[in-house]
Amino acid sequence: MRNKSQHPVTEPSEQSQVIAICLLAGKIMLQSGGETYRVEDTMKRMAAALGLPHSHSYVVPTGIFFSVDATEPAKLIRISERTTDLDKVSEVNAVSRRIGQGQLTVQEAHELLLEIERKPSGYSYAVQLGAAALSSACFTIMFGGGWGDFLPALLCGGIGYAAVILFHRWVRVKFFAELTASFVIGMLAFFLVYVGAGLERDKIIIGSVMPLVPGLLITNAVRDLMAGHLVSGLSKGAEAFLTAFAIGTGIAVVFSLLM
C-alpha cells in the first residue's frame, strides 16, 4: 500500500490533474444515475485525499461546477446524456475509497476512471429488452391480470421498450420518445385483445408501461430534496413528472381514439 502525501498540492500542474480527476469522477457518476449529494461528496473526498482539502463543488443534473479556493479558475462540465448504470457509480466509489486509503497515485486514479468511462453498459440491448418484456408480464400478473394476459404483456412490454430506445435515437427529445412508445403499447394492447390474444387490456397496458416508469429518478429526486439539494431535487422531480405525463398522454390518446 502506498502512503499518500498529506501536504497540500502546490504545483499548478498537479492541481489541474486533481481537478480533472474529480470532474471526471463526478461526470461518470452523474451520467450513470448517481444522486447529486453523492457526486458532490465523492468529489470533495477525492480532492481532499489528493492534497486539495478546500475544494468546492456545485452539482445539478445538467452540469458540474468545481473550484479549489480560487487558486484555479472554476471548472464546468456540461451533462447532456444521463442513463442508469449503478455499476459505474459503484466502481467510481471504489476508486474514491482507494484514493482515500493511499493506494492510488494521481495518474493511476485517472487511468482507472478513464477505463470506467469507456466501459460499455453492463447489459446489451437484447438483455434489456428481454428483462423489460419479462418484467411487464410479471407486473401484469401482480396487478391482477390473468395468465391469459401474460404473453400479450410480454410482447407489449418488449416492443414498447424497443420503441422508446428507437424513437429516442430519431428524436433527441426524451418526452416525445416516451409518449410515442406508450402510444405503441396502447395500440398493440387493444389489437391483441381485439383478436382474442389477450383478456384485459387495462392490465396489459399497466404492466407494459412499468419499465418506462422513472423509478430511480423519483427516488433520487426525493433523496436530493431530503439532503437539501433543492434545485436538483425539484429538477429531477420535474423530469420524472414529464415522463409520467408522456406515458399517460400516449395511453390517453389511444383510449380517446378507440373507445
PDB file of C-alpha atoms in Angstrom, residues 33-259:
ATOM      1  CA  GLY A  33     -27.672   7.867 -12.299  1.00  0.00           C
ATOM      2  CA  GLY A  34     -25.837   8.887  -9.132  1.00  0.00           C
ATOM      3  CA  GLU A  35     -27.521  11.245  -6.671  1.00  0.00           C
ATOM      4  CA  THR A  36     -26.394  14.878  -6.589  1.00  0.00           C
ATOM      5  CA  TYR A  37     -25.263  14.804  -2.968  1.00  0.00           C
ATOM      6  CA  ARG A  38     -23.280  11.604  -3.564  1.00  0.00           C
ATOM      7  CA  VAL A  39     -21.476  13.166  -6.527  1.00  0.00           C
ATOM      8  CA  GLU A  40     -20.545  16.260  -4.523  1.00  0.00           C
ATOM      9  CA  ASP A  41     -19.373  14.221  -1.534  1.00  0.00           C
ATOM     10  CA  THR A  42     -17.247  11.900  -3.693  1.00  0.00           C
ATOM     11  CA  MET A  43     -15.565  14.810  -5.489  1.00  0.00           C
ATOM     12  CA  LYS A  44     -14.827  16.573  -2.210  1.00  0.00           C
ATOM     13  CA  ARG A  45     -13.347  13.454  -0.596  1.00  0.00           C
ATOM     14  CA  MET A  46     -11.188  12.691  -3.638  1.00  0.00           C
ATOM     15  CA  ALA A  47      -9.853  16.250  -3.766  1.00  0.00           C
ATOM     16  CA  ALA A  48      -9.011  16.217  -0.046  1.00  0.00           C
ATOM     17  CA  ALA A  49      -7.265  12.848  -0.326  1.00  0.00           C
ATOM     18  CA  LEU A  50      -5.182  14.127  -3.251  1.00  0.00           C
ATOM     19  CA  GLY A  51      -3.998  17.252  -1.432  1.00  0.00           C
ATOM     20  CA  LEU A  52      -6.753  19.831  -2.074  1.00  0.00           C
ATOM     21  CA  PRO A  53      -8.716  19.969   1.207  1.00  0.00           C
ATOM     22  CA  HIS A  54     -10.591  23.203   0.436  1.00  0.00           C
ATOM     23  CA  SER A  55     -12.488  22.309  -2.717  1.00  0.00           C
ATOM     24  CA  HIS A  56     -15.985  23.470  -3.641  1.00  0.00           C
ATOM     25  CA  SER A  57     -18.442  21.708  -5.919  1.00  0.00           C
ATOM     26  CA  TYR A  58     -21.934  22.511  -7.094  1.00  0.00           C
ATOM     27  CA  VAL A  59     -23.777  19.791  -8.975  1.00  0.00           C
ATOM     28  CA  VAL A  60     -27.077  19.977 -10.846  1.00  0.00           C
ATOM     29  CA  PRO A  61     -28.497  17.292 -13.164  1.00  0.00           C
ATOM     30  CA  THR A  62     -27.172  19.074 -16.263  1.00  0.00           C
ATOM     31  CA  GLY A  63     -23.797  20.314 -15.067  1.00  0.00           C
ATOM     32  CA  ILE A  64     -20.933  20.259 -12.553  1.00  0.00           C
ATOM     33  CA  PHE A  65     -19.093  23.308 -11.186  1.00  0.00           C
ATOM     34  CA  PHE A  66     -15.831  22.727  -9.315  1.00  0.00           C
ATOM     35  CA  SER A  67     -13.200  25.034  -7.838  1.00  0.00           C
ATOM     36  CA  VAL A  68     -10.376  24.958  -5.279  1.00  0.00           C
ATOM     37  CA  ASP A  69     -10.248  28.130  -3.171  1.00  0.00           C
ATOM     38  CA  ALA A  70      -9.832  30.457  -6.153  1.00  0.00           C
ATOM     39  CA  THR A  71      -6.305  29.175  -6.822  1.00  0.00           C
ATOM     40  CA  GLU A  72      -7.607  27.864 -10.158  1.00  0.00           C
ATOM     41  CA  PRO A  73     -10.492  29.160 -12.276  1.00  0.00           C
ATOM     42  CA  ALA A  74     -13.752  27.345 -11.594  1.00  0.00           C
ATOM     43  CA  LYS A  75     -14.318  24.469 -13.997  1.00  0.00           C
ATOM     44  CA  LEU A  76     -17.598  23.473 -15.609  1.00  0.00           C
ATOM     45  CA  ILE A  77     -18.722  20.223 -17.224  1.00  0.00           C
ATOM     46  CA  ARG A  78     -21.989  20.061 -19.146  1.00  0.00           C
ATOM     47  CA  ILE A  79     -24.005  16.846 -18.759  1.00  0.00           C
ATOM     48  CA  SER A  80     -26.295  16.191 -21.721  1.00  0.00           C
ATOM     49  CA  GLU A  81     -26.867  12.421 -21.578  1.00  0.00           C
ATOM     50  CA  ARG A  82     -27.972  10.551 -18.468  1.00  0.00           C
ATOM     51  CA  THR A  83     -28.707   6.884 -18.075  1.00  0.00           C
ATOM     52  CA  THR A  84     -28.874   4.243 -15.335  1.00  0.00           C
ATOM     53  CA  ASP A  85     -25.679   2.275 -14.736  1.00  0.00           C
ATOM     54  CA  LEU A  86     -25.210   1.835 -10.998  1.00  0.00           C
ATOM     55  CA  ASP A  87     -22.255  -0.477 -11.623  1.00  0.00           C
ATOM     56  CA  LYS A  88     -20.223   2.535 -12.795  1.00  0.00           C
ATOM     57  CA  VAL A  89     -21.321   4.532  -9.750  1.00  0.00           C
ATOM     58  CA  SER A  90     -20.106   1.706  -7.520  1.00  0.00           C
ATOM     59  CA  GLU A  91     -16.777   1.479  -9.376  1.00  0.00           C
ATOM     60  CA  VAL A  92     -16.120   5.220  -9.030  1.00  0.00           C
ATOM     61  CA  ASN A  93     -16.885   4.969  -5.303  1.00  0.00           C
ATOM     62  CA  ALA A  94     -14.389   2.115  -5.076  1.00  0.00           C
ATOM     63  CA  VAL A  95     -11.716   4.249  -6.766  1.00  0.00           C
ATOM     64  CA  SER A  96     -12.516   7.098  -4.354  1.00  0.00           C
ATOM     65  CA  ARG A  97     -12.066   4.800  -1.347  1.00  0.00           C
ATOM     66  CA  ARG A  98      -8.730   3.522  -2.688  1.00  0.00           C
ATOM     67  CA  ILE A  99      -7.556   7.107  -3.168  1.00  0.00           C
ATOM     68  CA  GLY A 100      -8.568   7.905   0.408  1.00  0.00           C
ATOM     69  CA  GLN A 101      -6.595   4.897   1.662  1.00  0.00           C
ATOM     70  CA  GLY A 102      -3.484   5.994  -0.262  1.00  0.00           C
ATOM     71  CA  GLN A 103      -3.492   3.012  -2.612  1.00  0.00           C
ATOM     72  CA  LEU A 104      -3.538   5.021  -5.859  1.00  0.00           C
ATOM     73  CA  THR A 105      -1.435   7.808  -7.300  1.00  0.00           C
ATOM     74  CA  VAL A 106      -2.979  10.646  -9.280  1.00  0.00           C
ATOM     75  CA  GLN A 107      -2.021   9.076 -12.599  1.00  0.00           C
ATOM     76  CA  GLU A 108      -3.271   5.608 -11.635  1.00  0.00           C
ATOM     77  CA  ALA A 109      -6.600   7.038 -10.465  1.00  0.00           C
ATOM     78  CA  HIS A 110      -7.001   8.967 -13.711  1.00  0.00           C
ATOM     79  CA  GLU A 111      -6.340   5.854 -15.801  1.00  0.00           C
ATOM     80  CA  LEU A 112      -8.848   3.803 -13.793  1.00  0.00           C
ATOM     81  CA  LEU A 113     -11.528   6.461 -14.189  1.00  0.00           C
ATOM     82  CA  LEU A 114     -10.915   6.631 -17.943  1.00  0.00           C
ATOM     83  CA  GLU A 115     -11.361   2.850 -18.117  1.00  0.00           C
ATOM     84  CA  ILE A 116     -14.654   3.114 -16.227  1.00  0.00           C
ATOM     85  CA  GLU A 117     -15.864   5.892 -18.556  1.00  0.00           C
ATOM     86  CA  ARG A 118     -15.020   3.866 -21.678  1.00  0.00           C
ATOM     87  CA  LYS A 119     -16.615   0.732 -20.284  1.00  0.00           C
ATOM     88  CA  PRO A 120     -19.788  -0.164 -22.208  1.00  0.00           C
ATOM     89  CA  SER A 121     -23.109  -0.607 -20.471  1.00  0.00           C
ATOM     90  CA  GLY A 122     -23.289  -3.753 -18.388  1.00  0.00           C
ATOM     91  CA  TYR A 123     -26.203  -5.156 -20.374  1.00  0.00           C
ATOM     92  CA  SER A 124     -26.770  -5.386 -24.104  1.00  0.00           C
ATOM     93  CA  TYR A 125     -29.951  -4.124 -25.742  1.00  0.00           C
ATOM     94  CA  ALA A 126     -31.123  -7.720 -26.161  1.00  0.00           C
ATOM     95  CA  VAL A 127     -30.831  -8.370 -22.419  1.00  0.00           C
ATOM     96  CA  GLN A 128     -32.561  -5.062 -21.610  1.00  0.00           C
ATOM     97  CA  LEU A 129     -35.440  -5.865 -23.970  1.00  0.00           C
ATOM     98  CA  GLY A 130     -35.792  -9.352 -22.530  1.00  0.00           C
ATOM     99  CA  ALA A 131     -35.824  -8.006 -18.976  1.00  0.00           C
ATOM    100  CA  ALA A 132     -38.380  -5.316 -19.896  1.00  0.00           C
ATOM    101  CA  ALA A 133     -40.638  -7.870 -21.574  1.00  0.00           C
ATOM    102  CA  LEU A 134     -40.479 -10.344 -18.689  1.00  0.00           C
ATOM    103  CA  SER A 135     -40.998  -7.667 -16.036  1.00  0.00           C
ATOM    104  CA  SER A 136     -44.012  -6.326 -17.971  1.00  0.00           C
ATOM    105  CA  ALA A 137     -45.611  -9.757 -17.972  1.00  0.00           C
ATOM    106  CA  CYS A 138     -44.920 -10.242 -14.267  1.00  0.00           C
ATOM    107  CA  PHE A 139     -46.283  -6.792 -13.388  1.00  0.00           C
ATOM    108  CA  THR A 140     -49.457  -7.651 -15.302  1.00  0.00           C
ATOM    109  CA  ILE A 141     -49.991 -10.718 -13.127  1.00  0.00           C
ATOM    110  CA  MET A 142     -49.110  -8.748  -9.989  1.00  0.00           C
ATOM    111  CA  PHE A 143     -51.705  -6.081 -10.816  1.00  0.00           C
ATOM    112  CA  GLY A 144     -54.463  -8.659 -11.101  1.00  0.00           C
ATOM    113  CA  GLY A 145     -54.256  -9.804 -14.709  1.00  0.00           C
ATOM    114  CA  GLY A 146     -54.874 -13.389 -15.677  1.00  0.00           C
ATOM    115  CA  TRP A 147     -52.370 -15.832 -17.094  1.00  0.00           C
ATOM    116  CA  GLY A 148     -54.023 -15.311 -20.453  1.00  0.00           C
ATOM    117  CA  ASP A 149     -52.562 -11.804 -20.386  1.00  0.00           C
ATOM    118  CA  PHE A 150     -49.024 -12.955 -19.606  1.00  0.00           C
ATOM    119  CA  LEU A 151     -47.830 -13.442 -23.189  1.00  0.00           C
ATOM    120  CA  PRO A 152     -49.601 -10.335 -24.583  1.00  0.00           C
ATOM    121  CA  ALA A 153     -47.992  -8.223 -21.853  1.00  0.00           C
ATOM    122  CA  LEU A 154     -44.643  -9.863 -22.590  1.00  0.00           C
ATOM    123  CA  LEU A 155     -44.981  -8.815 -26.231  1.00  0.00           C
ATOM    124  CA  CYS A 156     -46.276  -5.309 -25.490  1.00  0.00           C
ATOM    125  CA  GLY A 157     -43.604  -4.610 -22.899  1.00  0.00           C
ATOM    126  CA  GLY A 158     -40.766  -5.760 -25.142  1.00  0.00           C
ATOM    127  CA  ILE A 159     -41.996  -3.831 -28.180  1.00  0.00           C
ATOM    128  CA  GLY A 160     -42.724  -0.738 -26.083  1.00  0.00           C
ATOM    129  CA  TYR A 161     -39.223  -0.697 -24.593  1.00  0.00           C
ATOM    130  CA  ALA A 162     -37.697  -1.223 -28.036  1.00  0.00           C
ATOM    131  CA  ALA A 163     -39.821   1.663 -29.319  1.00  0.00           C
ATOM    132  CA  VAL A 164     -38.579   4.098 -26.673  1.00  0.00           C
ATOM    133  CA  ILE A 165     -34.949   3.223 -27.493  1.00  0.00           C
ATOM    134  CA  LEU A 166     -35.548   3.514 -31.244  1.00  0.00           C
ATOM    135  CA  PHE A 167     -37.545   6.748 -31.124  1.00  0.00           C
ATOM    136  CA  HIS A 168     -35.029   8.334 -28.761  1.00  0.00           C
ATOM    137  CA  ARG A 169     -32.378   7.802 -31.425  1.00  0.00           C
ATOM    138  CA  TRP A 170     -34.518   9.536 -34.030  1.00  0.00           C
ATOM    139  CA  VAL A 171     -35.932  12.274 -31.794  1.00  0.00           C
ATOM    140  CA  ARG A 172     -33.480  13.508 -29.184  1.00  0.00           C
ATOM    141  CA  VAL A 173     -36.301  14.858 -27.024  1.00  0.00           C
ATOM    142  CA  LYS A 174     -36.973  12.113 -24.474  1.00  0.00           C
ATOM    143  CA  PHE A 175     -40.559  13.265 -23.842  1.00  0.00           C
ATOM    144  CA  PHE A 176     -41.683  12.516 -27.401  1.00  0.00           C
ATOM    145  CA  ALA A 177     -39.902   9.155 -27.460  1.00  0.00           C
ATOM    146  CA  GLU A 178     -41.706   8.053 -24.284  1.00  0.00           C
ATOM    147  CA  LEU A 179     -45.041   9.412 -25.493  1.00  0.00           C
ATOM    148  CA  THR A 180     -44.740   7.536 -28.796  1.00  0.00           C
ATOM    149  CA  ALA A 181     -43.655   4.322 -27.070  1.00  0.00           C
ATOM    150  CA  SER A 182     -46.643   4.409 -24.703  1.00  0.00           C
ATOM    151  CA  PHE A 183     -48.921   5.051 -27.694  1.00  0.00           C
ATOM    152  CA  VAL A 184     -47.481   1.950 -29.385  1.00  0.00           C
ATOM    153  CA  ILE A 185     -48.086  -0.092 -26.217  1.00  0.00           C
ATOM    154  CA  GLY A 186     -51.701   1.048 -26.016  1.00  0.00           C
ATOM    155  CA  MET A 187     -52.442   0.351 -29.673  1.00  0.00           C
ATOM    156  CA  LEU A 188     -50.837  -3.093 -29.500  1.00  0.00           C
ATOM    157  CA  ALA A 189     -52.731  -3.993 -26.307  1.00  0.00           C
ATOM    158  CA  PHE A 190     -56.047  -3.002 -27.919  1.00  0.00           C
ATOM    159  CA  PHE A 191     -55.200  -5.030 -31.021  1.00  0.00           C
ATOM    160  CA  LEU A 192     -54.238  -8.166 -29.077  1.00  0.00           C
ATOM    161  CA  VAL A 193     -57.430  -8.070 -27.004  1.00  0.00           C
ATOM    162  CA  TYR A 194     -59.492  -7.406 -30.145  1.00  0.00           C
ATOM    163  CA  VAL A 195     -58.129 -10.517 -31.905  1.00  0.00           C
ATOM    164  CA  GLY A 196     -58.625 -12.623 -28.770  1.00  0.00           C
ATOM    165  CA  ALA A 197     -54.964 -12.983 -27.791  1.00  0.00           C
ATOM    166  CA  GLY A 198     -55.483 -11.110 -24.508  1.00  0.00           C
ATOM    167  CA  LEU A 199     -58.211 -10.778 -21.903  1.00  0.00           C
ATOM    168  CA  GLU A 200     -57.914  -7.476 -20.020  1.00  0.00           C
ATOM    169  CA  ARG A 201     -56.341  -4.623 -21.938  1.00  0.00           C
ATOM    170  CA  ASP A 202     -56.090  -2.341 -18.886  1.00  0.00           C
ATOM    171  CA  LYS A 203     -53.974  -4.879 -17.002  1.00  0.00           C
ATOM    172  CA  ILE A 204     -51.812  -5.473 -20.084  1.00  0.00           C
ATOM    173  CA  ILE A 205     -51.246  -1.740 -20.540  1.00  0.00           C
ATOM    174  CA  ILE A 206     -50.435  -1.128 -16.863  1.00  0.00           C
ATOM    175  CA  GLY A 207     -47.898  -3.938 -16.779  1.00  0.00           C
ATOM    176  CA  SER A 208     -46.342  -2.973 -20.119  1.00  0.00           C
ATOM    177  CA  VAL A 209     -45.665   0.664 -19.228  1.00  0.00           C
ATOM    178  CA  MET A 210     -43.959  -0.186 -15.922  1.00  0.00           C
ATOM    179  CA  PRO A 211     -40.451  -0.475 -17.478  1.00  0.00           C
ATOM    180  CA  LEU A 212     -40.872   3.122 -18.679  1.00  0.00           C
ATOM    181  CA  VAL A 213     -41.760   4.477 -15.225  1.00  0.00           C
ATOM    182  CA  PRO A 214     -38.859   6.615 -13.866  1.00  0.00           C
ATOM    183  CA  GLY A 215     -38.471   4.860 -10.523  1.00  0.00           C
ATOM    184  CA  LEU A 216     -34.785   5.686  -9.996  1.00  0.00           C
ATOM    185  CA  LEU A 217     -35.372   9.304 -10.987  1.00  0.00           C
ATOM    186  CA  ILE A 218     -38.178   9.688  -8.459  1.00  0.00           C
ATOM    187  CA  THR A 219     -36.047   8.075  -5.726  1.00  0.00           C
ATOM    188  CA  ASN A 220     -33.079  10.345  -6.472  1.00  0.00           C
ATOM    189  CA  ALA A 221     -35.337  13.408  -6.517  1.00  0.00           C
ATOM    190  CA  VAL A 222     -36.662  12.606  -3.038  1.00  0.00           C
ATOM    191  CA  ARG A 223     -33.196  11.812  -1.673  1.00  0.00           C
ATOM    192  CA  ASP A 224     -31.762  15.063  -3.079  1.00  0.00           C
ATOM    193  CA  LEU A 225     -34.617  17.057  -1.550  1.00  0.00           C
ATOM    194  CA  MET A 226     -34.074  15.373   1.810  1.00  0.00           C
ATOM    195  CA  ALA A 227     -30.339  16.150   1.576  1.00  0.00           C
ATOM    196  CA  GLY A 228     -31.093  19.840   0.970  1.00  0.00           C
ATOM    197  CA  HIS A 229     -30.290  19.951  -2.747  1.00  0.00           C
ATOM    198  CA  LEU A 230     -33.482  21.742  -3.674  1.00  0.00           C
ATOM    199  CA  VAL A 231     -32.579  22.715  -7.252  1.00  0.00           C
ATOM    200  CA  SER A 232     -31.512  19.193  -8.200  1.00  0.00           C
ATOM    201  CA  GLY A 233     -34.410  17.578  -6.355  1.00  0.00           C
ATOM    202  CA  LEU A 234     -37.018  19.782  -7.992  1.00  0.00           C
ATOM    203  CA  SER A 235     -35.493  19.446 -11.464  1.00  0.00           C
ATOM    204  CA  LYS A 236     -35.348  15.662 -11.198  1.00  0.00           C
ATOM    205  CA  GLY A 237     -38.898  15.633  -9.883  1.00  0.00           C
ATOM    206  CA  ALA A 238     -39.984  17.735 -12.863  1.00  0.00           C
ATOM    207  CA  GLU A 239     -38.220  15.345 -15.240  1.00  0.00           C
ATOM    208  CA  ALA A 240     -39.970  12.376 -13.622  1.00  0.00           C
ATOM    209  CA  PHE A 241     -43.303  14.205 -13.876  1.00  0.00           C
ATOM    210  CA  LEU A 242     -42.747  14.835 -17.600  1.00  0.00           C
ATOM    211  CA  THR A 243     -42.017  11.144 -18.151  1.00  0.00           C
ATOM    212  CA  ALA A 244     -45.165  10.132 -16.273  1.00  0.00           C
ATOM    213  CA  PHE A 245     -47.137  12.755 -18.219  1.00  0.00           C
ATOM    214  CA  ALA A 246     -45.773  11.419 -21.515  1.00  0.00           C
ATOM    215  CA  ILE A 247     -46.780   7.849 -20.623  1.00  0.00           C
ATOM    216  CA  GLY A 248     -50.242   8.922 -19.539  1.00  0.00           C
ATOM    217  CA  THR A 249     -50.744  11.095 -22.611  1.00  0.00           C
ATOM    218  CA  GLY A 250     -49.794   8.319 -25.014  1.00  0.00           C
ATOM    219  CA  ILE A 251     -52.241   5.898 -23.420  1.00  0.00           C
ATOM    220  CA  ALA A 252     -54.960   8.571 -23.192  1.00  0.00           C
ATOM    221  CA  VAL A 253     -54.663   9.265 -26.921  1.00  0.00           C
ATOM    222  CA  VAL A 254     -55.180   5.566 -27.657  1.00  0.00           C
ATOM    223  CA  PHE A 255     -58.294   5.407 -25.452  1.00  0.00           C
ATOM    224  CA  SER A 256     -59.715   8.579 -26.997  1.00  0.00           C
ATOM    225  CA  LEU A 257     -59.276   7.140 -30.492  1.00  0.00           C
ATOM    226  CA  LEU A 258     -60.519   3.602 -29.879  1.00  0.00           C
ATOM    227  CA  MET A 259     -63.087   3.838 -27.087  1.00  0.00           C
TER     228      MET A 259
END
